[in-house]
PDB file of N, CA, C and O in Angstrom:
ATOM      1  N   MET A   1      10.075  17.228  -3.176  1.00 43.00           N
ATOM      2  CA  MET A   1       8.997  16.262  -3.261  1.00 43.00           C
ATOM      3  C   MET A   1       7.670  17.021  -3.286  1.00 43.00           C
ATOM      4  O   MET A   1       7.410  17.847  -2.445  1.00 43.00           O
ATOM      5  N   SER A   2       6.841  16.701  -4.252  1.00 42.00           N
ATOM      6  CA  SER A   2       5.567  17.392  -4.377  1.00 42.00           C
ATOM      7  C   SER A   2       4.540  16.825  -3.403  1.00 42.00           C
ATOM      8  O   SER A   2       4.728  15.751  -2.834  1.00 42.00           O
ATOM      9  N   LEU A   3       3.464  17.549  -3.222  1.00 43.00           N
ATOM     10  CA  LEU A   3       2.390  17.094  -2.339  1.00 43.00           C
ATOM     11  C   LEU A   3       1.796  15.789  -2.845  1.00 43.00           C
ATOM     12  O   LEU A   3       1.456  14.910  -2.068  1.00 43.00           O
ATOM     13  N   ARG A   4       1.693  15.629  -4.141  1.00 45.00           N
ATOM     14  CA  ARG A   4       1.147  14.409  -4.732  1.00 45.00           C
ATOM     15  C   ARG A   4       1.993  13.195  -4.354  1.00 45.00           C
ATOM     16  O   ARG A   4       1.471  12.128  -4.095  1.00 45.00           O
ATOM     17  N   GLU A   5       3.307  13.337  -4.310  1.00 51.00           N
ATOM     18  CA  GLU A   5       4.194  12.230  -3.970  1.00 51.00           C
ATOM     19  C   GLU A   5       4.108  11.861  -2.496  1.00 51.00           C
ATOM     20  O   GLU A   5       4.356  10.738  -2.127  1.00 51.00           O
ATOM     21  N   ARG A   6       3.752  12.803  -1.628  1.00 56.00           N
ATOM     22  CA  ARG A   6       3.708  12.557  -0.187  1.00 56.00           C
ATOM     23  C   ARG A   6       2.327  12.168   0.308  1.00 56.00           C
ATOM     24  O   ARG A   6       2.175  11.768   1.444  1.00 56.00           O
ATOM     25  N   ALA A   7       1.289  12.301  -0.506  1.00 73.00           N
ATOM     26  CA  ALA A   7      -0.077  12.044  -0.064  1.00 73.00           C
ATOM     27  C   ALA A   7      -0.279  10.548   0.209  1.00 73.00           C
ATOM     28  O   ALA A   7       0.104   9.703  -0.588  1.00 73.00           O
ATOM     29  N   PHE A   8      -0.879  10.246   1.344  1.00 68.00           N
ATOM     30  CA  PHE A   8      -1.165   8.875   1.737  1.00 68.00           C
ATOM     31  C   PHE A   8      -2.665   8.632   1.692  1.00 68.00           C
ATOM     32  O   PHE A   8      -3.466   9.499   2.009  1.00 68.00           O
ATOM     33  N   GLU A   9      -3.052   7.437   1.322  1.00 71.00           N
ATOM     34  CA  GLU A   9      -4.442   6.992   1.333  1.00 71.00           C
ATOM     35  C   GLU A   9      -4.697   6.345   2.692  1.00 71.00           C
ATOM     36  O   GLU A   9      -3.835   5.658   3.221  1.00 71.00           O
ATOM     37  N   LEU A  10      -5.863   6.561   3.272  1.00 67.00           N
ATOM     38  CA  LEU A  10      -6.208   5.900   4.526  1.00 67.00           C
ATOM     39  C   LEU A  10      -6.648   4.470   4.239  1.00 67.00           C
ATOM     40  O   LEU A  10      -7.334   4.208   3.254  1.00 67.00           O
ATOM     41  N   GLU A  11      -6.247   3.581   5.118  1.00 70.00           N
ATOM     42  CA  GLU A  11      -6.599   2.169   4.969  1.00 70.00           C
ATOM     43  C   GLU A  11      -8.115   1.984   5.060  1.00 70.00           C
ATOM     44  O   GLU A  11      -8.765   2.507   5.964  1.00 70.00           O
ATOM     45  N   HIS A  12      -8.674   1.260   4.124  1.00 63.00           N
ATOM     46  CA  HIS A  12     -10.070   0.845   4.226  1.00 63.00           C
ATOM     47  C   HIS A  12     -10.174  -0.571   3.667  1.00 63.00           C
ATOM     48  O   HIS A  12      -9.760  -0.846   2.545  1.00 63.00           O
ATOM     49  N   LEU A  13     -10.660  -1.457   4.485  1.00 65.00           N
ATOM     50  CA  LEU A  13     -10.685  -2.877   4.150  1.00 65.00           C
ATOM     51  C   LEU A  13     -11.842  -3.256   3.233  1.00 65.00           C
ATOM     52  O   LEU A  13     -11.894  -4.378   2.746  1.00 65.00           O
ATOM     53  N   GLU A  14     -12.761  -2.334   2.977  1.00 63.00           N
ATOM     54  CA  GLU A  14     -13.909  -2.632   2.135  1.00 63.00           C
ATOM     55  C   GLU A  14     -13.520  -2.948   0.698  1.00 63.00           C
ATOM     56  O   GLU A  14     -14.245  -3.619  -0.017  1.00 63.00           O
ATOM     57  N   LYS A  15     -12.361  -2.469   0.251  1.00 70.00           N
ATOM     58  CA  LYS A  15     -11.951  -2.708  -1.132  1.00 70.00           C
ATOM     59  C   LYS A  15     -11.446  -4.132  -1.348  1.00 70.00           C
ATOM     60  O   LYS A  15     -11.297  -4.567  -2.478  1.00 70.00           O
ATOM     61  N   TYR A  16     -11.181  -4.875  -0.275  1.00 68.00           N
ATOM     62  CA  TYR A  16     -10.712  -6.247  -0.386  1.00 68.00           C
ATOM     63  C   TYR A  16     -11.897  -7.195  -0.285  1.00 68.00           C
ATOM     64  O   TYR A  16     -12.641  -7.180   0.688  1.00 68.00           O
ATOM     65  N   HIS A  17     -12.078  -8.003  -1.303  1.00 72.00           N
ATOM     66  CA  HIS A  17     -13.158  -8.995  -1.288  1.00 72.00           C
ATOM     67  C   HIS A  17     -12.717 -10.226  -2.074  1.00 72.00           C
ATOM     68  O   HIS A  17     -11.793 -10.160  -2.879  1.00 72.00           O
ATOM     69  N   GLY A  18     -13.345 -11.337  -1.806  1.00 84.00           N
ATOM     70  CA  GLY A  18     -12.997 -12.589  -2.456  1.00 84.00           C
ATOM     71  C   GLY A  18     -12.267 -13.514  -1.509  1.00 84.00           C
ATOM     72  O   GLY A  18     -12.217 -13.288  -0.305  1.00 84.00           O
ATOM     73  N   ASP A  19     -11.693 -14.562  -2.086  1.00 88.00           N
ATOM     74  CA  ASP A  19     -10.960 -15.516  -1.252  1.00 88.00           C
ATOM     75  C   ASP A  19      -9.546 -14.989  -0.983  1.00 88.00           C
ATOM     76  O   ASP A  19      -9.165 -13.906  -1.426  1.00 88.00           O
ATOM     77  N   ILE A  20      -8.772 -15.766  -0.232  1.00 86.00           N
ATOM     78  CA  ILE A  20      -7.455 -15.298   0.208  1.00 86.00           C
ATOM     79  C   ILE A  20      -6.514 -15.045  -0.963  1.00 86.00           C
ATOM     80  O   ILE A  20      -5.708 -14.116  -0.936  1.00 86.00           O
ATOM     81  N   LYS A  21      -6.618 -15.824  -2.028  1.00 90.00           N
ATOM     82  CA  LYS A  21      -5.748 -15.621  -3.192  1.00 90.00           C
ATOM     83  C   LYS A  21      -6.049 -14.294  -3.879  1.00 90.00           C
ATOM     84  O   LYS A  21      -5.135 -13.575  -4.286  1.00 90.00           O
ATOM     85  N   GLU A  22      -7.321 -13.958  -4.010  1.00 88.00           N
ATOM     86  CA  GLU A  22      -7.706 -12.694  -4.648  1.00 88.00           C
ATOM     87  C   GLU A  22      -7.266 -11.488  -3.815  1.00 88.00           C
ATOM     88  O   GLU A  22      -6.780 -10.494  -4.355  1.00 88.00           O
ATOM     89  N   VAL A  23      -7.449 -11.569  -2.499  1.00 84.00           N
ATOM     90  CA  VAL A  23      -7.059 -10.469  -1.622  1.00 84.00           C
ATOM     91  C   VAL A  23      -5.543 -10.300  -1.621  1.00 84.00           C
ATOM     92  O   VAL A  23      -5.028  -9.182  -1.710  1.00 84.00           O
ATOM     93  N   THR A  24      -4.800 -11.402  -1.560  1.00 83.00           N
ATOM     94  CA  THR A  24      -3.343 -11.342  -1.601  1.00 83.00           C
ATOM     95  C   THR A  24      -2.864 -10.736  -2.911  1.00 83.00           C
ATOM     96  O   THR A  24      -1.953  -9.903  -2.923  1.00 83.00           O
ATOM     97  N   LYS A  25      -3.479 -11.111  -4.021  1.00 86.00           N
ATOM     98  CA  LYS A  25      -3.124 -10.556  -5.328  1.00 86.00           C
ATOM     99  C   LYS A  25      -3.390  -9.054  -5.361  1.00 86.00           C
ATOM    100  O   LYS A  25      -2.565  -8.282  -5.854  1.00 86.00           O
ATOM    101  N   THR A  26      -4.511  -8.606  -4.812  1.00 83.00           N
ATOM    102  CA  THR A  26      -4.835  -7.184  -4.772  1.00 83.00           C
ATOM    103  C   THR A  26      -3.818  -6.402  -3.950  1.00 83.00           C
ATOM    104  O   THR A  26      -3.434  -5.295  -4.323  1.00 83.00           O
ATOM    105  N   MET A  27      -3.364  -6.974  -2.854  1.00 83.00           N
ATOM    106  CA  MET A  27      -2.449  -6.277  -1.952  1.00 83.00           C
ATOM    107  C   MET A  27      -1.002  -6.308  -2.433  1.00 83.00           C
ATOM    108  O   MET A  27      -0.279  -5.334  -2.260  1.00 83.00           O
ATOM    109  N   GLU A  28      -0.561  -7.399  -3.042  1.00 87.00           N
ATOM    110  CA  GLU A  28       0.855  -7.589  -3.323  1.00 87.00           C
ATOM    111  C   GLU A  28       1.272  -7.416  -4.774  1.00 87.00           C
ATOM    112  O   GLU A  28       2.455  -7.263  -5.053  1.00 87.00           O
ATOM    113  N   ASP A  29       0.322  -7.455  -5.724  1.00 91.00           N
ATOM    114  CA  ASP A  29       0.670  -7.389  -7.136  1.00 91.00           C
ATOM    115  C   ASP A  29       0.371  -6.019  -7.721  1.00 91.00           C
ATOM    116  O   ASP A  29      -0.587  -5.349  -7.331  1.00 91.00           O
ATOM    117  N   CYS A  30       1.183  -5.623  -8.689  1.00 91.00           N
ATOM    118  CA  CYS A  30       1.016  -4.341  -9.374  1.00 91.00           C
ATOM    119  C   CYS A  30      -0.276  -4.350 -10.186  1.00 91.00           C
ATOM    120  O   CYS A  30      -0.534  -5.303 -10.933  1.00 91.00           O
ATOM    121  N   PRO A  31      -1.105  -3.309 -10.066  1.00 86.00           N
ATOM    122  CA  PRO A  31      -2.341  -3.265 -10.845  1.00 86.00           C
ATOM    123  C   PRO A  31      -2.097  -3.040 -12.336  1.00 86.00           C
ATOM    124  O   PRO A  31      -2.967  -3.354 -13.151  1.00 86.00           O
ATOM    125  N   SER A  32      -0.924  -2.558 -12.721  1.00 88.00           N
ATOM    126  CA  SER A  32      -0.623  -2.314 -14.136  1.00 88.00           C
ATOM    127  C   SER A  32      -0.067  -3.548 -14.841  1.00 88.00           C
ATOM    128  O   SER A  32      -0.576  -3.955 -15.878  1.00 88.00           O
ATOM    129  N   CYS A  33       0.993  -4.149 -14.277  1.00 91.00           N
ATOM    130  CA  CYS A  33       1.668  -5.246 -14.980  1.00 91.00           C
ATOM    131  C   CYS A  33       1.512  -6.608 -14.303  1.00 91.00           C
ATOM    132  O   CYS A  33       1.849  -7.627 -14.895  1.00 91.00           O
ATOM    133  N   GLY A  34       1.044  -6.650 -13.050  1.00 88.00           N
ATOM    134  CA  GLY A  34       0.836  -7.919 -12.365  1.00 88.00           C
ATOM    135  C   GLY A  34       2.054  -8.473 -11.639  1.00 88.00           C
ATOM    136  O   GLY A  34       1.968  -9.520 -11.004  1.00 88.00           O
ATOM    137  N   LYS A  35       3.195  -7.809 -11.726  1.00 92.00           N
ATOM    138  CA  LYS A  35       4.400  -8.259 -11.016  1.00 92.00           C
ATOM    139  C   LYS A  35       4.289  -7.908  -9.536  1.00 92.00           C
ATOM    140  O   LYS A  35       3.472  -7.102  -9.131  1.00 92.00           O
ATOM    141  N   LYS A  36       5.137  -8.526  -8.713  1.00 92.00           N
ATOM    142  CA  LYS A  36       5.132  -8.263  -7.269  1.00 92.00           C
ATOM    143  C   LYS A  36       5.601  -6.840  -6.978  1.00 92.00           C
ATOM    144  O   LYS A  36       6.554  -6.350  -7.576  1.00 92.00           O
ATOM    145  N   LEU A  37       4.912  -6.176  -6.052  1.00 91.00           N
ATOM    146  CA  LEU A  37       5.289  -4.849  -5.603  1.00 91.00           C
ATOM    147  C   LEU A  37       6.361  -4.955  -4.515  1.00 91.00           C
ATOM    148  O   LEU A  37       6.386  -5.931  -3.751  1.00 91.00           O
ATOM    149  N   ILE A  38       7.218  -3.966  -4.426  1.00 92.00           N
ATOM    150  CA  ILE A  38       8.168  -3.842  -3.319  1.00 92.00           C
ATOM    151  C   ILE A  38       7.447  -3.034  -2.246  1.00 92.00           C
ATOM    152  O   ILE A  38       7.113  -1.872  -2.456  1.00 92.00           O
ATOM    153  N   ILE A  39       7.173  -3.661  -1.103  1.00 90.00           N
ATOM    154  CA  ILE A  39       6.383  -3.038  -0.046  1.00 90.00           C
ATOM    155  C   ILE A  39       7.282  -2.772   1.163  1.00 90.00           C
ATOM    156  O   ILE A  39       7.982  -3.672   1.630  1.00 90.00           O
ATOM    157  N   THR A  40       7.254  -1.527   1.645  1.00 91.00           N
ATOM    158  CA  THR A  40       8.012  -1.158   2.837  1.00 91.00           C
ATOM    159  C   THR A  40       7.072  -0.541   3.859  1.00 91.00           C
ATOM    160  O   THR A  40       6.039   0.026   3.500  1.00 91.00           O
ATOM    161  N   HIS A  41       7.428  -0.682   5.135  1.00 90.00           N
ATOM    162  CA  HIS A  41       6.619  -0.160   6.230  1.00 90.00           C
ATOM    163  C   HIS A  41       7.476   0.677   7.165  1.00 90.00           C
ATOM    164  O   HIS A  41       8.652   0.381   7.377  1.00 90.00           O
ATOM    165  N   TRP A  42       6.872   1.711   7.731  1.00 90.00           N
ATOM    166  CA  TRP A  42       7.505   2.531   8.754  1.00 90.00           C
ATOM    167  C   TRP A  42       6.485   2.717   9.870  1.00 90.00           C
ATOM    168  O   TRP A  42       5.384   3.213   9.640  1.00 90.00           O
ATOM    169  N   ALA A  43       6.840   2.280  11.068  1.00 91.00           N
ATOM    170  CA  ALA A  43       5.921   2.350  12.206  1.00 91.00           C
ATOM    171  C   ALA A  43       6.247   3.548  13.080  1.00 91.00           C
ATOM    172  O   ALA A  43       7.407   3.794  13.405  1.00 91.00           O
ATOM    173  N   ASP A  44       5.211   4.297  13.464  1.00 88.00           N
ATOM    174  CA  ASP A  44       5.337   5.392  14.421  1.00 88.00           C
ATOM    175  C   ASP A  44       4.558   4.967  15.658  1.00 88.00           C
ATOM    176  O   ASP A  44       3.334   5.069  15.706  1.00 88.00           O
ATOM    177  N   CYS A  45       5.268   4.465  16.646  1.00 88.00           N
ATOM    178  CA  CYS A  45       4.628   3.909  17.835  1.00 88.00           C
ATOM    179  C   CYS A  45       4.021   4.967  18.743  1.00 88.00           C
ATOM    180  O   CYS A  45       3.172   4.656  19.568  1.00 88.00           O
ATOM    181  N   THR A  46       4.432   6.208  18.604  1.00 90.00           N
ATOM    182  CA  THR A  46       3.859   7.263  19.442  1.00 90.00           C
ATOM    183  C   THR A  46       2.455   7.637  18.980  1.00 90.00           C
ATOM    184  O   THR A  46       1.606   7.953  19.795  1.00 90.00           O
ATOM    185  N   THR A  47       2.204   7.606  17.675  1.00 88.00           N
ATOM    186  CA  THR A  47       0.873   7.946  17.154  1.00 88.00           C
ATOM    187  C   THR A  47       0.089   6.709  16.724  1.00 88.00           C
ATOM    188  O   THR A  47      -1.040   6.836  16.266  1.00 88.00           O
ATOM    189  N   LEU A  48       0.703   5.527  16.860  1.00 90.00           N
ATOM    190  CA  LEU A  48       0.080   4.253  16.478  1.00 90.00           C
ATOM    191  C   LEU A  48      -0.369   4.251  15.019  1.00 90.00           C
ATOM    192  O   LEU A  48      -1.478   3.851  14.678  1.00 90.00           O
ATOM    193  N   VAL A  49       0.540   4.690  14.153  1.00 88.00           N
ATOM    194  CA  VAL A  49       0.277   4.716  12.718  1.00 88.00           C
ATOM    195  C   VAL A  49       1.397   3.966  11.995  1.00 88.00           C
ATOM    196  O   VAL A  49       2.563   4.093  12.331  1.00 88.00           O
ATOM    197  N   MET A  50       1.018   3.173  10.992  1.00 88.00           N
ATOM    198  CA  MET A  50       1.975   2.470  10.149  1.00 88.00           C
ATOM    199  C   MET A  50       1.855   3.042   8.740  1.00 88.00           C
ATOM    200  O   MET A  50       0.763   3.084   8.180  1.00 88.00           O
ATOM    201  N   GLU A  51       2.976   3.516   8.198  1.00 89.00           N
ATOM    202  CA  GLU A  51       3.003   4.034   6.833  1.00 89.00           C
ATOM    203  C   GLU A  51       3.517   2.935   5.917  1.00 89.00           C
ATOM    204  O   GLU A  51       4.582   2.379   6.142  1.00 89.00           O
ATOM    205  N   GLU A  52       2.736   2.620   4.889  1.00 88.00           N
ATOM    206  CA  GLU A  52       3.112   1.591   3.927  1.00 88.00           C
ATOM    207  C   GLU A  52       3.328   2.237   2.569  1.00 88.00           C
ATOM    208  O   GLU A  52       2.507   3.020   2.117  1.00 88.00           O
ATOM    209  N   SER A  53       4.434   1.887   1.927  1.00 89.00           N
ATOM    210  CA  SER A  53       4.709   2.339   0.568  1.00 89.00           C
ATOM    211  C   SER A  53       4.918   1.112  -0.303  1.00 89.00           C
ATOM    212  O   SER A  53       5.627   0.184   0.085  1.00 89.00           O
ATOM    213  N   ALA A  54       4.307   1.098  -1.475  1.00 89.00           N
ATOM    214  CA  ALA A  54       4.460  -0.008  -2.418  1.00 89.00           C
ATOM    215  C   ALA A  54       4.826   0.566  -3.774  1.00 89.00           C
ATOM    216  O   ALA A  54       4.226   1.539  -4.223  1.00 89.00           O
ATOM    217  N   GLN A  55       5.813  -0.053  -4.416  1.00 91.00           N
ATOM    218  CA  GLN A  55       6.304   0.451  -5.684  1.00 91.00           C
ATOM    219  C   GLN A  55       6.622  -0.724  -6.597  1.00 91.00           C
ATOM    220  O   GLN A  55       7.125  -1.751  -6.151  1.00 91.00           O
ATOM    221  N   CYS A  56       6.353  -0.560  -7.887  1.00 91.00           N
ATOM    222  CA  CYS A  56       6.671  -1.589  -8.877  1.00 91.00           C
ATOM    223  C   CYS A  56       7.966  -1.200  -9.582  1.00 91.00           C
ATOM    224  O   CYS A  56       8.100  -0.083 -10.075  1.00 91.00           O
ATOM    225  N   LEU A  57       8.908  -2.125  -9.633  1.00 90.00           N
ATOM    226  CA  LEU A  57      10.169  -1.876 -10.313  1.00 90.00           C
ATOM    227  C   LEU A  57      10.127  -2.280 -11.783  1.00 90.00           C
ATOM    228  O   LEU A  57      11.022  -1.957 -12.545  1.00 90.00           O
ATOM    229  N   GLU A  58       9.081  -2.990 -12.186  1.00 89.00           N
ATOM    230  CA  GLU A  58       8.971  -3.490 -13.553  1.00 89.00           C
ATOM    231  C   GLU A  58       8.310  -2.507 -14.519  1.00 89.00           C
ATOM    232  O   GLU A  58       8.556  -2.567 -15.712  1.00 89.00           O
ATOM    233  N   CYS A  59       7.458  -1.635 -14.017  1.00 89.00           N
ATOM    234  CA  CYS A  59       6.741  -0.709 -14.899  1.00 89.00           C
ATOM    235  C   CYS A  59       6.715   0.683 -14.271  1.00 89.00           C
ATOM    236  O   CYS A  59       7.326   0.917 -13.240  1.00 89.00           O
ATOM    237  N   ASP A  60       5.989   1.581 -14.858  1.00 80.00           N
ATOM    238  CA  ASP A  60       5.927   2.965 -14.382  1.00 80.00           C
ATOM    239  C   ASP A  60       4.704   3.216 -13.513  1.00 80.00           C
ATOM    240  O   ASP A  60       4.155   4.303 -13.523  1.00 80.00           O
ATOM    241  N   TYR A  61       4.279   2.203 -12.748  1.00 80.00           N
ATOM    242  CA  TYR A  61       3.090   2.330 -11.904  1.00 80.00           C
ATOM    243  C   TYR A  61       3.216   3.472 -10.909  1.00 80.00           C
ATOM    244  O   TYR A  61       2.250   4.130 -10.590  1.00 80.00           O
ATOM    245  N   GLY A  62       4.399   3.727 -10.417  1.00 75.00           N
ATOM    246  CA  GLY A  62       4.576   4.785  -9.431  1.00 75.00           C
ATOM    247  C   GLY A  62       4.631   4.211  -8.035  1.00 75.00           C
ATOM    248  O   GLY A  62       5.265   3.200  -7.803  1.00 75.00           O
ATOM    249  N   SER A  63       3.929   4.833  -7.109  1.00 81.00           N
ATOM    250  CA  SER A  63       4.005   4.411  -5.718  1.00 81.00           C
ATOM    251  C   SER A  63       2.627   4.476  -5.071  1.00 81.00           C
ATOM    252  O   SER A  63       1.888   5.421  -5.272  1.00 81.00           O
ATOM    253  N   ARG A  64       2.291   3.434  -4.310  1.00 82.00           N
ATOM    254  CA  ARG A  64       1.051   3.409  -3.532  1.00 82.00           C
ATOM    255  C   ARG A  64       1.431   3.659  -2.090  1.00 82.00           C
ATOM    256  O   ARG A  64       2.324   3.006  -1.549  1.00 82.00           O
ATOM    257  N   LYS A  65       0.784   4.611  -1.448  1.00 86.00           N
ATOM    258  CA  LYS A  65       1.092   4.956  -0.059  1.00 86.00           C
ATOM    259  C   LYS A  65      -0.181   4.880   0.768  1.00 86.00           C
ATOM    260  O   LYS A  65      -1.173   5.497   0.426  1.00 86.00           O
ATOM    261  N   VAL A  66      -0.123   4.105   1.855  1.00 83.00           N
ATOM    262  CA  VAL A  66      -1.303   3.844   2.677  1.00 83.00           C
ATOM    263  C   VAL A  66      -0.934   4.027   4.151  1.00 83.00           C
ATOM    264  O   VAL A  66       0.140   3.639   4.586  1.00 83.00           O
ATOM    265  N   LEU A  67      -1.839   4.637   4.915  1.00 84.00           N
ATOM    266  CA  LEU A  67      -1.686   4.760   6.361  1.00 84.00           C
ATOM    267  C   LEU A  67      -2.557   3.692   7.026  1.00 84.00           C
ATOM    268  O   LEU A  67      -3.745   3.575   6.721  1.00 84.00           O
ATOM    269  N   HIS A  68      -1.973   2.932   7.945  1.00 82.00           N
ATOM    270  CA  HIS A  68      -2.682   1.901   8.701  1.00 82.00           C
ATOM    271  C   HIS A  68      -2.716   2.303  10.161  1.00 82.00           C
ATOM    272  O   HIS A  68      -1.703   2.737  10.717  1.00 82.00           O
ATOM    273  N   SER A  69      -3.849   2.141  10.805  1.00 82.00           N
ATOM    274  CA  SER A  69      -3.969   2.388  12.232  1.00 82.00           C
ATOM    275  C   SER A  69      -3.554   1.133  12.986  1.00 82.00           C
ATOM    276  O   SER A  69      -3.971   0.030  12.634  1.00 82.00           O
ATOM    277  N   MET A  70      -2.720   1.282  14.025  1.00 80.00           N
ATOM    278  CA  MET A  70      -2.254   0.116  14.780  1.00 80.00           C
ATOM    279  C   MET A  70      -3.057  -0.117  16.055  1.00 80.00           C
ATOM    280  O   MET A  70      -2.669  -0.917  16.884  1.00 80.00           O
ATOM    281  N   ASN A  71      -4.172   0.565  16.239  1.00 79.00           N
ATOM    282  CA  ASN A  71      -4.953   0.331  17.459  1.00 79.00           C
ATOM    283  C   ASN A  71      -6.210  -0.411  17.190  1.00 79.00           C
ATOM    284  O   ASN A  71      -6.662  -0.640  16.155  1.00 79.00           O
TER     285      ASN A  71
END
């Protein structure tokens, strides 16, 4: 696995704006084809970090990886 595949983006809520439908679409839909992303989470309770991975099975979007702070 290359470094590019393992790199995670830090969560920042500033990129979400609009009403609840727009924010939900931004979080759950593929930016390339618009289909629903497959989203998985892994929680590390010792460091209070949640790792989120999102992948589209319909196109070649790849994978979105985000770190969320649980505190």
